Coordinates of C-alpha atoms and ligand atoms in Angstrom, one line a residue:
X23 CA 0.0 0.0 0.0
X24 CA 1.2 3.4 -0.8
X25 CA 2.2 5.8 1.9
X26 CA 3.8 9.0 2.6
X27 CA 4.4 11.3 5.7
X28 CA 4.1 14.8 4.4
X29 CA 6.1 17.8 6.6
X30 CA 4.5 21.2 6.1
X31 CA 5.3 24.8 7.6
X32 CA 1.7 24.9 8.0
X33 CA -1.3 23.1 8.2
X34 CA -4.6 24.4 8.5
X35 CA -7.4 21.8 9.5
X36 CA -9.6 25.1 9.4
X37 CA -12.1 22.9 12.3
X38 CA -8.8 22.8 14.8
X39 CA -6.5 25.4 15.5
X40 CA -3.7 25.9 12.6
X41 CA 0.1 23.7 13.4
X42 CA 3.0 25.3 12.7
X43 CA 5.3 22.5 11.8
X44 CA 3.0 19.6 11.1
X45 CA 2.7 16.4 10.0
X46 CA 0.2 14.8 7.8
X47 CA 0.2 11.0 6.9
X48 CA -1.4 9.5 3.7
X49 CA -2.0 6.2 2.5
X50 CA -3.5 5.1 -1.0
X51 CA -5.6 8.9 -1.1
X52 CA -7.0 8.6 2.8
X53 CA -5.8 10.7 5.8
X54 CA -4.3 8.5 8.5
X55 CA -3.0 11.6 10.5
X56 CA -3.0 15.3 10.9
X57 CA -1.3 16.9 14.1
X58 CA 1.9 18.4 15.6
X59 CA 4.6 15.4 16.6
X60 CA 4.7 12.3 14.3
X61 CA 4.0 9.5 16.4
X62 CA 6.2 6.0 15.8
X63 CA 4.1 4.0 13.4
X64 CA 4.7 6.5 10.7
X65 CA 8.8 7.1 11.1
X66 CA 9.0 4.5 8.4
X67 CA 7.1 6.0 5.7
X68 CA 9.0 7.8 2.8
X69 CA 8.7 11.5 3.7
X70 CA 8.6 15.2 1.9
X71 CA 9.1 18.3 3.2
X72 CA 7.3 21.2 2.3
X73 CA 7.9 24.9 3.0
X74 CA 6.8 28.2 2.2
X75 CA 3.3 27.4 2.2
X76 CA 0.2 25.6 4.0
X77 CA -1.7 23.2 3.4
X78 CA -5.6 23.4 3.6
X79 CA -8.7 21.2 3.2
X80 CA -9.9 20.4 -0.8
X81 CA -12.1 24.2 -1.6
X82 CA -15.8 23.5 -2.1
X83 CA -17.3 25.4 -4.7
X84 CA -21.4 25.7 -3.4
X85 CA -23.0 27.0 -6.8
X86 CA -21.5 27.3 -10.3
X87 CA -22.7 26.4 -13.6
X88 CA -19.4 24.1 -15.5
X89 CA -21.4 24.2 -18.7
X90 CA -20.9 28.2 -19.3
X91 CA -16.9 27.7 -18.9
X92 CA -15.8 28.8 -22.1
X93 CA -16.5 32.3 -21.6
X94 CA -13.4 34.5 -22.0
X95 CA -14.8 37.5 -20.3
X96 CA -17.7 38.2 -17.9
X97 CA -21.1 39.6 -20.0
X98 CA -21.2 43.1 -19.2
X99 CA -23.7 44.1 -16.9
X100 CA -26.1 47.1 -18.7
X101 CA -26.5 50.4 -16.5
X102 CA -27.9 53.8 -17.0
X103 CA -31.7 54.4 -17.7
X104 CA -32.1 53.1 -21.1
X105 CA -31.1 49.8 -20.0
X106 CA -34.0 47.6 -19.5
X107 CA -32.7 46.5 -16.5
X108 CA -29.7 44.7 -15.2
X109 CA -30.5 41.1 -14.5
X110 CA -32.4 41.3 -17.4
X111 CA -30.1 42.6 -19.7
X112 CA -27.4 40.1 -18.6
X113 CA -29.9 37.4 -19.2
X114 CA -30.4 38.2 -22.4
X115 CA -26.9 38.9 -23.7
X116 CA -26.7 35.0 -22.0
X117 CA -29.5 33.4 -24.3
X118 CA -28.6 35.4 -27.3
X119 CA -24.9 34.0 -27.0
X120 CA -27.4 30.1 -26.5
X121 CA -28.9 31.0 -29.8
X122 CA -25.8 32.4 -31.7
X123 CA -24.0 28.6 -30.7
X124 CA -27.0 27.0 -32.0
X125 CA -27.5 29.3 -35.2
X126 CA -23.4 28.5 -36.0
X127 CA -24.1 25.1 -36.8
X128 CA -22.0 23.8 -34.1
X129 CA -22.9 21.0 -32.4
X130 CA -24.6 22.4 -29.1
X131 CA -23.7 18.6 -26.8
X132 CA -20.2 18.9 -28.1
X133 CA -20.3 22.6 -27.4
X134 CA -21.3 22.0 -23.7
X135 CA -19.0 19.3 -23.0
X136 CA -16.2 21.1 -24.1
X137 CA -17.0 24.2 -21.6
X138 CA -17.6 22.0 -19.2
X139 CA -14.6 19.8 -19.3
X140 CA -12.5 23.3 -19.3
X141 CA -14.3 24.3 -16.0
X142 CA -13.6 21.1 -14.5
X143 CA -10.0 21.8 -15.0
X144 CA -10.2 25.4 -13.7
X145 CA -11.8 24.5 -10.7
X146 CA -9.6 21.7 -9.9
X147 CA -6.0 24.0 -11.2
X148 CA -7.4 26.4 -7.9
X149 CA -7.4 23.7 -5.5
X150 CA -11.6 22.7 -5.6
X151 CA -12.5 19.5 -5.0
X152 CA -16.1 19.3 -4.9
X153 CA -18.5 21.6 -7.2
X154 CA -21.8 21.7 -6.5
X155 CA -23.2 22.0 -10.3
X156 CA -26.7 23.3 -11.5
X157 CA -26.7 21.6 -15.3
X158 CA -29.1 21.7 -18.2
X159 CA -29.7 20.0 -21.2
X160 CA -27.7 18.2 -22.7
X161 CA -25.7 17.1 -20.3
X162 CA -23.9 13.5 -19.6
X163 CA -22.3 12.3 -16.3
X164 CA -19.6 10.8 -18.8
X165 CA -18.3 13.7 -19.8
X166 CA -16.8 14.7 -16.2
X167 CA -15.8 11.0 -15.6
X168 CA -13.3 11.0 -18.4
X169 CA -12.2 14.5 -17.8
X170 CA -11.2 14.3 -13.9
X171 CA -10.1 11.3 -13.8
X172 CA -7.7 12.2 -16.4
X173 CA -5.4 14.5 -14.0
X174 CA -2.8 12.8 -12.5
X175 CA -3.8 9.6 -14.2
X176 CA -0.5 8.6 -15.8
X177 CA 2.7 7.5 -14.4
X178 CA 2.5 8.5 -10.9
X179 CA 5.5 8.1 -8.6
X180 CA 4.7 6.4 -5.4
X181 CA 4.2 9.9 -3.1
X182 CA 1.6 10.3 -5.7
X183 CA 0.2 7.2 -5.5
X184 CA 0.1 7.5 -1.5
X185 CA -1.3 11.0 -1.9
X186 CA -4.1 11.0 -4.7
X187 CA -7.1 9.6 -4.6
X188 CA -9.1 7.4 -7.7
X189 CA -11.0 10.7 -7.9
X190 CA -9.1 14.1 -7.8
X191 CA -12.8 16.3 -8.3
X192 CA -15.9 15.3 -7.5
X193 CA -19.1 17.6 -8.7
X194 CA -22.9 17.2 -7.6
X195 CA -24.7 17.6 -10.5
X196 CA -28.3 20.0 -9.4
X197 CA -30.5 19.6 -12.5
X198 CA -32.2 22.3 -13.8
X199 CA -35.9 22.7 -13.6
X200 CA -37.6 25.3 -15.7
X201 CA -41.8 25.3 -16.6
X202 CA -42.2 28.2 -18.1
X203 CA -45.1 26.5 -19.9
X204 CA -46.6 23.1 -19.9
X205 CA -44.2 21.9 -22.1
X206 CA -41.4 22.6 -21.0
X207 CA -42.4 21.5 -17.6
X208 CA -42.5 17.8 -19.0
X209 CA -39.0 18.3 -20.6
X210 CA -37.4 19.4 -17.7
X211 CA -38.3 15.9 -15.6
X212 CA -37.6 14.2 -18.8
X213 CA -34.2 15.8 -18.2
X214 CA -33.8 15.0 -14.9
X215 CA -34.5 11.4 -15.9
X216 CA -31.9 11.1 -18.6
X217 CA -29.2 13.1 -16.6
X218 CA -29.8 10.9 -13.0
X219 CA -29.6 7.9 -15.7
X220 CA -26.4 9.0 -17.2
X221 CA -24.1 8.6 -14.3
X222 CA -22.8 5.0 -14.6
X223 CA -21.1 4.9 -11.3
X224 CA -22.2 4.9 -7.7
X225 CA -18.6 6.3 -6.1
X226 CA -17.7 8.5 -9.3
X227 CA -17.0 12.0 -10.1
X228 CA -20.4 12.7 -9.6
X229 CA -22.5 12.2 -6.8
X230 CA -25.5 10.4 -6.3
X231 CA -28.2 11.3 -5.7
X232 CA -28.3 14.3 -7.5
X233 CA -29.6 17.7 -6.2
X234 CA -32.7 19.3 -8.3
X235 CA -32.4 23.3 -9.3
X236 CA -35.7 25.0 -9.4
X237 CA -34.1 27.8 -11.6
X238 CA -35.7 30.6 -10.4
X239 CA -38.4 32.1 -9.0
X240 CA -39.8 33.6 -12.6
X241 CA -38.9 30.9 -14.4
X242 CA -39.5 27.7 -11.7
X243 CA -43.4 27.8 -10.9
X244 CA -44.1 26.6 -7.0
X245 CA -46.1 23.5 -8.6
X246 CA -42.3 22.4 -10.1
X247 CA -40.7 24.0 -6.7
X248 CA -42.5 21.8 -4.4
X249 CA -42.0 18.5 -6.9
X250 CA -38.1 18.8 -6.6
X251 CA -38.5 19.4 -2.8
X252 CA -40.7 16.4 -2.5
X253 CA -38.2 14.5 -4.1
X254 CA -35.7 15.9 -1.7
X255 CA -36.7 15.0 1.2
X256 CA -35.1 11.9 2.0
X257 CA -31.5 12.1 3.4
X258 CA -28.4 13.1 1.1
X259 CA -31.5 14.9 -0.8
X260 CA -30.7 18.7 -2.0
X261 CA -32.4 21.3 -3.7
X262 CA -30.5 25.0 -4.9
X263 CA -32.7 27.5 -6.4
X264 CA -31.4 31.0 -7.3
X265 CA -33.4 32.9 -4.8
X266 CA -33.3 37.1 -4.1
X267 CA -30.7 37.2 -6.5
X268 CA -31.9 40.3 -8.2
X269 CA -34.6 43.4 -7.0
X270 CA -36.1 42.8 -10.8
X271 CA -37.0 39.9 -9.3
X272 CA -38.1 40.7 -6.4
X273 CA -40.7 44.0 -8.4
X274 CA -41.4 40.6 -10.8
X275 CA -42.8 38.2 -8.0
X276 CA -44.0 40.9 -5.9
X277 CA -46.1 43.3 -8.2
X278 CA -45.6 41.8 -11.5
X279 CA -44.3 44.6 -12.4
X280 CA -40.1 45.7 -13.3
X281 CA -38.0 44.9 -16.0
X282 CA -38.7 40.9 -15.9
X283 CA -42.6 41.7 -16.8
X284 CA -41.4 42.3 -20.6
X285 CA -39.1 40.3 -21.2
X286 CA -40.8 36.9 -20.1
X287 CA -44.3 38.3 -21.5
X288 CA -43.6 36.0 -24.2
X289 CA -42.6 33.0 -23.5
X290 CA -44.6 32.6 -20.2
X291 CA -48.0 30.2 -20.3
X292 CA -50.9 31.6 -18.0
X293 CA -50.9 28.8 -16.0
X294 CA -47.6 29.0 -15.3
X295 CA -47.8 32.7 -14.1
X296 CA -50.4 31.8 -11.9
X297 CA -47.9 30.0 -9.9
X298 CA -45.6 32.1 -9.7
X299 CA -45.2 33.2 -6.1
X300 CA -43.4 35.2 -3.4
X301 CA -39.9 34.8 -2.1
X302 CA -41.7 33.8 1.4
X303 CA -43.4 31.2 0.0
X304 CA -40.7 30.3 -1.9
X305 CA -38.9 29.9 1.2
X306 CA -41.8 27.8 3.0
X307 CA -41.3 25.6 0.4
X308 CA -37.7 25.1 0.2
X309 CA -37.8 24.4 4.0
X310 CA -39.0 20.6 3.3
X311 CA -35.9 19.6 1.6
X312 CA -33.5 17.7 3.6
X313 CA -31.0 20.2 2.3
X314 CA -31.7 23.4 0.4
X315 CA -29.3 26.1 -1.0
X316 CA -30.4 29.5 -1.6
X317 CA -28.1 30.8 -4.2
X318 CA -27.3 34.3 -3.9
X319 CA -30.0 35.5 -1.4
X320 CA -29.0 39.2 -2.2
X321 CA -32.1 40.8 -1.2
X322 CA -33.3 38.3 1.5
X323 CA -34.7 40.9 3.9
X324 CA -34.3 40.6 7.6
X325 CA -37.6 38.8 8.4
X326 CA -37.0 36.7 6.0
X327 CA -33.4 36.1 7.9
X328 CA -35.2 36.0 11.0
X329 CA -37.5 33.0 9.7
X330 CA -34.4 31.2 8.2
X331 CA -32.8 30.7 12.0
X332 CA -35.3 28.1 12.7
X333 CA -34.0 26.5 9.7
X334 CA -30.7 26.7 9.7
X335 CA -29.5 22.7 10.1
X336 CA -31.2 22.5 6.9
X337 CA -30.9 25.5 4.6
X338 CA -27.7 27.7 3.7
X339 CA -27.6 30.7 1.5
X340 CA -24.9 30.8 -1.0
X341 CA -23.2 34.0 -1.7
X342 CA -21.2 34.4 -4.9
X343 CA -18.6 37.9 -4.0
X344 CA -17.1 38.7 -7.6
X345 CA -20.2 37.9 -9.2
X346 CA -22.0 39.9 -6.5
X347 CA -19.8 42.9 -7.2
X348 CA -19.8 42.3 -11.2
X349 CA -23.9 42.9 -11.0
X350 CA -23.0 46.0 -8.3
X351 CA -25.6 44.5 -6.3
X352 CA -26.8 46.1 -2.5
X353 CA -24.5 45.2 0.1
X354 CA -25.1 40.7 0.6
X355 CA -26.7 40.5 4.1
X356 CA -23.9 37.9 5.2
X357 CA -23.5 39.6 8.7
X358 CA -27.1 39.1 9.5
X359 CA -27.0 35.6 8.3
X360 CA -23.9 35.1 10.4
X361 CA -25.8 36.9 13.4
X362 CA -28.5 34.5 13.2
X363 CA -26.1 31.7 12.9
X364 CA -27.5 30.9 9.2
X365 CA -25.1 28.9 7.3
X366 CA -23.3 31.3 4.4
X367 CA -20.9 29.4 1.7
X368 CA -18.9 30.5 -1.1
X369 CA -19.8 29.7 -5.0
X370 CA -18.8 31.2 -7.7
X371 CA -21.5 31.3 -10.1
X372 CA -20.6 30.8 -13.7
X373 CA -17.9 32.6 -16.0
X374 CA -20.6 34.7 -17.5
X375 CA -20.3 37.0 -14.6
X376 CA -16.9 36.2 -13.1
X377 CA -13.2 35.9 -14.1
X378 CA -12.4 32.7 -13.5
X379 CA -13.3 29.5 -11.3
X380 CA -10.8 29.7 -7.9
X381 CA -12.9 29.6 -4.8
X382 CA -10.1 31.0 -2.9
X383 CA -10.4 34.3 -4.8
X384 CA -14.1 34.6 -3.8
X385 CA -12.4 33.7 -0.4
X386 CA -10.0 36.5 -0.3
X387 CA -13.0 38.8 -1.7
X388 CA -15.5 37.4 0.9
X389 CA -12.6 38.3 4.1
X390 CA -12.4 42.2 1.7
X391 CA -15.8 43.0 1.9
X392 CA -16.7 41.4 5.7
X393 CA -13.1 41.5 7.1
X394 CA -15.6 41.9 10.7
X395 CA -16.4 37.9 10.0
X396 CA -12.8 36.9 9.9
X397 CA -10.7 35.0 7.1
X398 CA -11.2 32.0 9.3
X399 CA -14.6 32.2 8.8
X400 CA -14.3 32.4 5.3
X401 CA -12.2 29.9 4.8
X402 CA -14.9 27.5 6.7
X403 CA -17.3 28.8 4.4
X404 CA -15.5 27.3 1.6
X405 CA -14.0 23.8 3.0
X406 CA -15.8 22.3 6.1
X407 CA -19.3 24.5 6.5
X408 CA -20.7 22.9 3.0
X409 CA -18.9 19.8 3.6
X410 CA -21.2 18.9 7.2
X411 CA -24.2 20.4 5.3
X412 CA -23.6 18.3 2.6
X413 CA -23.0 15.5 4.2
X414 CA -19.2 15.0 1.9
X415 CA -17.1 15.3 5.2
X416 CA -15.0 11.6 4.0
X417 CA -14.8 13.2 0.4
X418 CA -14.3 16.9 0.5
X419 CA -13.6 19.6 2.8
X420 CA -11.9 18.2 5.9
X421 CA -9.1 17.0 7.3
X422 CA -10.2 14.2 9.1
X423 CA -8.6 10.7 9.4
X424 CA -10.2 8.6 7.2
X425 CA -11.0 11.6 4.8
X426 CA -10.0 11.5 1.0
X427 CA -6.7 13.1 0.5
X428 CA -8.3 15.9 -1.8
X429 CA -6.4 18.9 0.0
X430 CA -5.0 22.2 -0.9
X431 CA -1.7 23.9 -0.9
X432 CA -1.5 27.6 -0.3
X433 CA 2.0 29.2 -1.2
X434 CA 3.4 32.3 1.2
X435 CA 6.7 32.5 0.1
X436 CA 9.7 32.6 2.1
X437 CA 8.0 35.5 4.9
X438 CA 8.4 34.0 8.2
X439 CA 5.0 33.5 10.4
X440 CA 5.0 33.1 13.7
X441 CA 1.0 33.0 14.4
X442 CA -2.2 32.0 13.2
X443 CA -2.8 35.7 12.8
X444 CA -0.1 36.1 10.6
X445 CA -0.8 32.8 8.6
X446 CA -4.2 34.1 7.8
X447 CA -2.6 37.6 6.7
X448 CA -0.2 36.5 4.5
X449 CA -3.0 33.6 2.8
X450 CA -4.6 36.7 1.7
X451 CA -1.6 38.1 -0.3
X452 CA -1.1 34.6 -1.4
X453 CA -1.7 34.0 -5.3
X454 CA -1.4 30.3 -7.3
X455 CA -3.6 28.4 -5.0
X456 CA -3.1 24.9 -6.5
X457 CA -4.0 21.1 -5.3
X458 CA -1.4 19.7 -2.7
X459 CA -0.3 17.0 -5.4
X460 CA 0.6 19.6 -7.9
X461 CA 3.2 21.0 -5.4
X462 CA 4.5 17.2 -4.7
X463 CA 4.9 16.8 -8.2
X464 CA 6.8 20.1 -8.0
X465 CA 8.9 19.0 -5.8
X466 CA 9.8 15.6 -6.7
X467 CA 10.6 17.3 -10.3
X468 CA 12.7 19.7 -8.7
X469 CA 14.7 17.1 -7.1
X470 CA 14.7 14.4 -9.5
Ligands
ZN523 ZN1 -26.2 30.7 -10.8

């Protein structure tokens, strides 16, 4: 069996107290030990030392979309008064690029694959382990098999082989649900169908069972809402809906009223506005899922915060900095949630409205903006807060014996630290955030 005692300057467990001059011991991609003194069992192991750096649990990415990944640049975000309003006018910059792919010729399933097989690799290059996904049609669970289990897959040496896992990245696939009309409410659980189908493995890249994605609240109707959540309900069952994201939505489920009333006039059946409803109802739904994401939840207001305390084992609001900043939303209520003790995690959203994929530059945007909540914080906002809510604590996010070896290595130069203080300090500085195997590799090159 493979094995290797790994020395670090640093290592951050992120649940425990940071150890300066550590030890962590692998075997075939497990954890057998984390702590300060290497005890005698693992004296015999081949070991590496690392320094200038930490290492950290695998990043968990809480809401992206893998499929828009071949976006160079974020859409630009329409302002001023002619603009019909900015959600909306992103949104539709988004589905005329959807139409210009499909009116090239090229193949759209080909298309997709390809941008999302590049965001797997930009999430994994930036140290994330697990993605939570929200996918559409067409989709396979193929495609992300043969693409993550592609890094590192070739001659490994044996610290490799001690440190990485079958599985480098794993991503749970959230299917999206959209019933704007009748129609398309049958072809979206004819979707979810295929997709659930289309993942061959039970302990793959991605992870059964899959999450469901109420899209929206103007384009997911509370009939197709409270399907998913019934569906949910058992354990390991999670639902993520894009919820307060934007105040056209909020004038749109309100009043009927804003910028969205126009621009889904026509494509919207009257059924289906019929059942379109509030934000609180929304949230009364959502509450019956075993687990349920709120992505964004920009504009949840403080009742609504209030009522989401009772809740909190079970629901978590995702909030999504540069994307946050790219729509120059209001200020995201992440103290209040934090007050109330409501879960907040870090996501990225897609590259339609942010740079690139690393989670640990939405961290180091997260600790700009709320610097009161701590980089600590932060960081459990990214690594063990989504990975007890999920329920992936063996997989992703931890550093617990018995845990998957999926963890991260944070460079800091040669600046000497003598505190956790410091540590965090000089993490935010930090740039080229990569996955601990990558800086192995590193080294054994270096002294090869
Ligand atoms: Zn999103």
């Amino acid at each position: 069996m493979a094995s290797l005692v790994i020395e670090s300057d640093w290592i951050v467990p992120v649940e425990s107290p940071a150890i300066r001059g550590g030890f962590l011991a692998v075997e075939s991609g497990k954890i057998i030990y984390v702590g300060q003194q290497l005890p005698g069992r693992f004296r015999a192991f081949p070991k590496i030392h690392l320094s200038g750096g930490a290492i950290l649990p695998g990043l968990i990415n809480a809401h992206c979309h893998l499929e828009l990944s071949d976006i160079d640049r974020p859409l630009e975000v329409p302002s001023g008064i002619d603009s019909s309003g900015p959600m909306v006018g992103w949104l539709g910059k988004l589905m005329a690029r959807r139409r210009a792919i499909s009116q090239s010729g090229a193949e759209l399933a080909e298309s997709k694959c390809n941008a999302t097989l590049r965001g797997i690799e930009q999430a994994w290059e930036t140290g994330t382990r697990l993605v939570v996904d929200n996918i559409t049609a067409p989709w396979s669970g193929d495609w992300c098999e043969r693409t993550a289990r592609g890094f590192f897959a070739g001659a490994r040496s044996d610290a490799l082989k001690a440190l990485v896992p079958e599985v480098p990245i794993h991503i749970k696939p959230c299917i999206e649900l959209v019933d704007v009309t009748e129609l398309r409410g049958e072809q979206t659980w004819a979707f979810a169908q295929q997709a659930d189908a289309s993942i061959s493995q039970a302990d793959a890249v991605c992870r059964r069972p899959v999450g469901l994605a109420p899209h929206a609240p103007y384009t997911a109707s509370k009939r197709v809402v409270a399907k998913a959540v019934a569906s949910a309900c058992e354990p390991h069952g999670l639902v993520s809906m894009h919820l307060a994201e934007s105040l056209e939505e909020l004038e749109w489920t309100d009043c009927r009223q804003g910028a969205f009333r126009e621009w889904i006039s026509p494509w919207i059946d009257s059924q289906h506005a019929l059942h379109i409803v509030t934000f609180d109802e929304l949230l009364r739904i959502l509450a019956g899922a075993h687990r349920a994401l709120i992505a964004h939840g920009n504009y949840l207001n403080l009742r609504q915060i209030d009522w989401l305390e009772q809740y909190r084992e079970r629901m978590a609001v995702v909030y999504c900095p540069r994307t946050h900043q790219h729509f120059r939303h209001s200020k995201h209520p992440s103290e209040k949630l934090a007050d109330r003790k409501v879960s907040v995690f870090l996501g990225t959203d897609s590259r339609a409205s942010n740079p690139d994929l690393s989670i640990f530059e939405e961290w180091k945007t997260a600790c700009k903006a709320f610097p009161e909540l701590g980089p600590r914080y932060w960081m459990a906002a990214c690594t063990t807060g989504p990975s007890i809510f999920l329920g992936t604590e063996h997989l992703a996010g931890t550093m617990r014996m018995g845990s998957k070896s999926l963890l991260t290595w944070v460079p800091l130069g040669e600046s000497s630290i003598s505190c956790e203080a410091e540590l965090w300090h000089s993490m935010l500085s930090s740039c080229g955030v990569r996955p601990l195997e990558v800086q192995v590799s590193l080294i054994e090159t270096k002294f090869a």
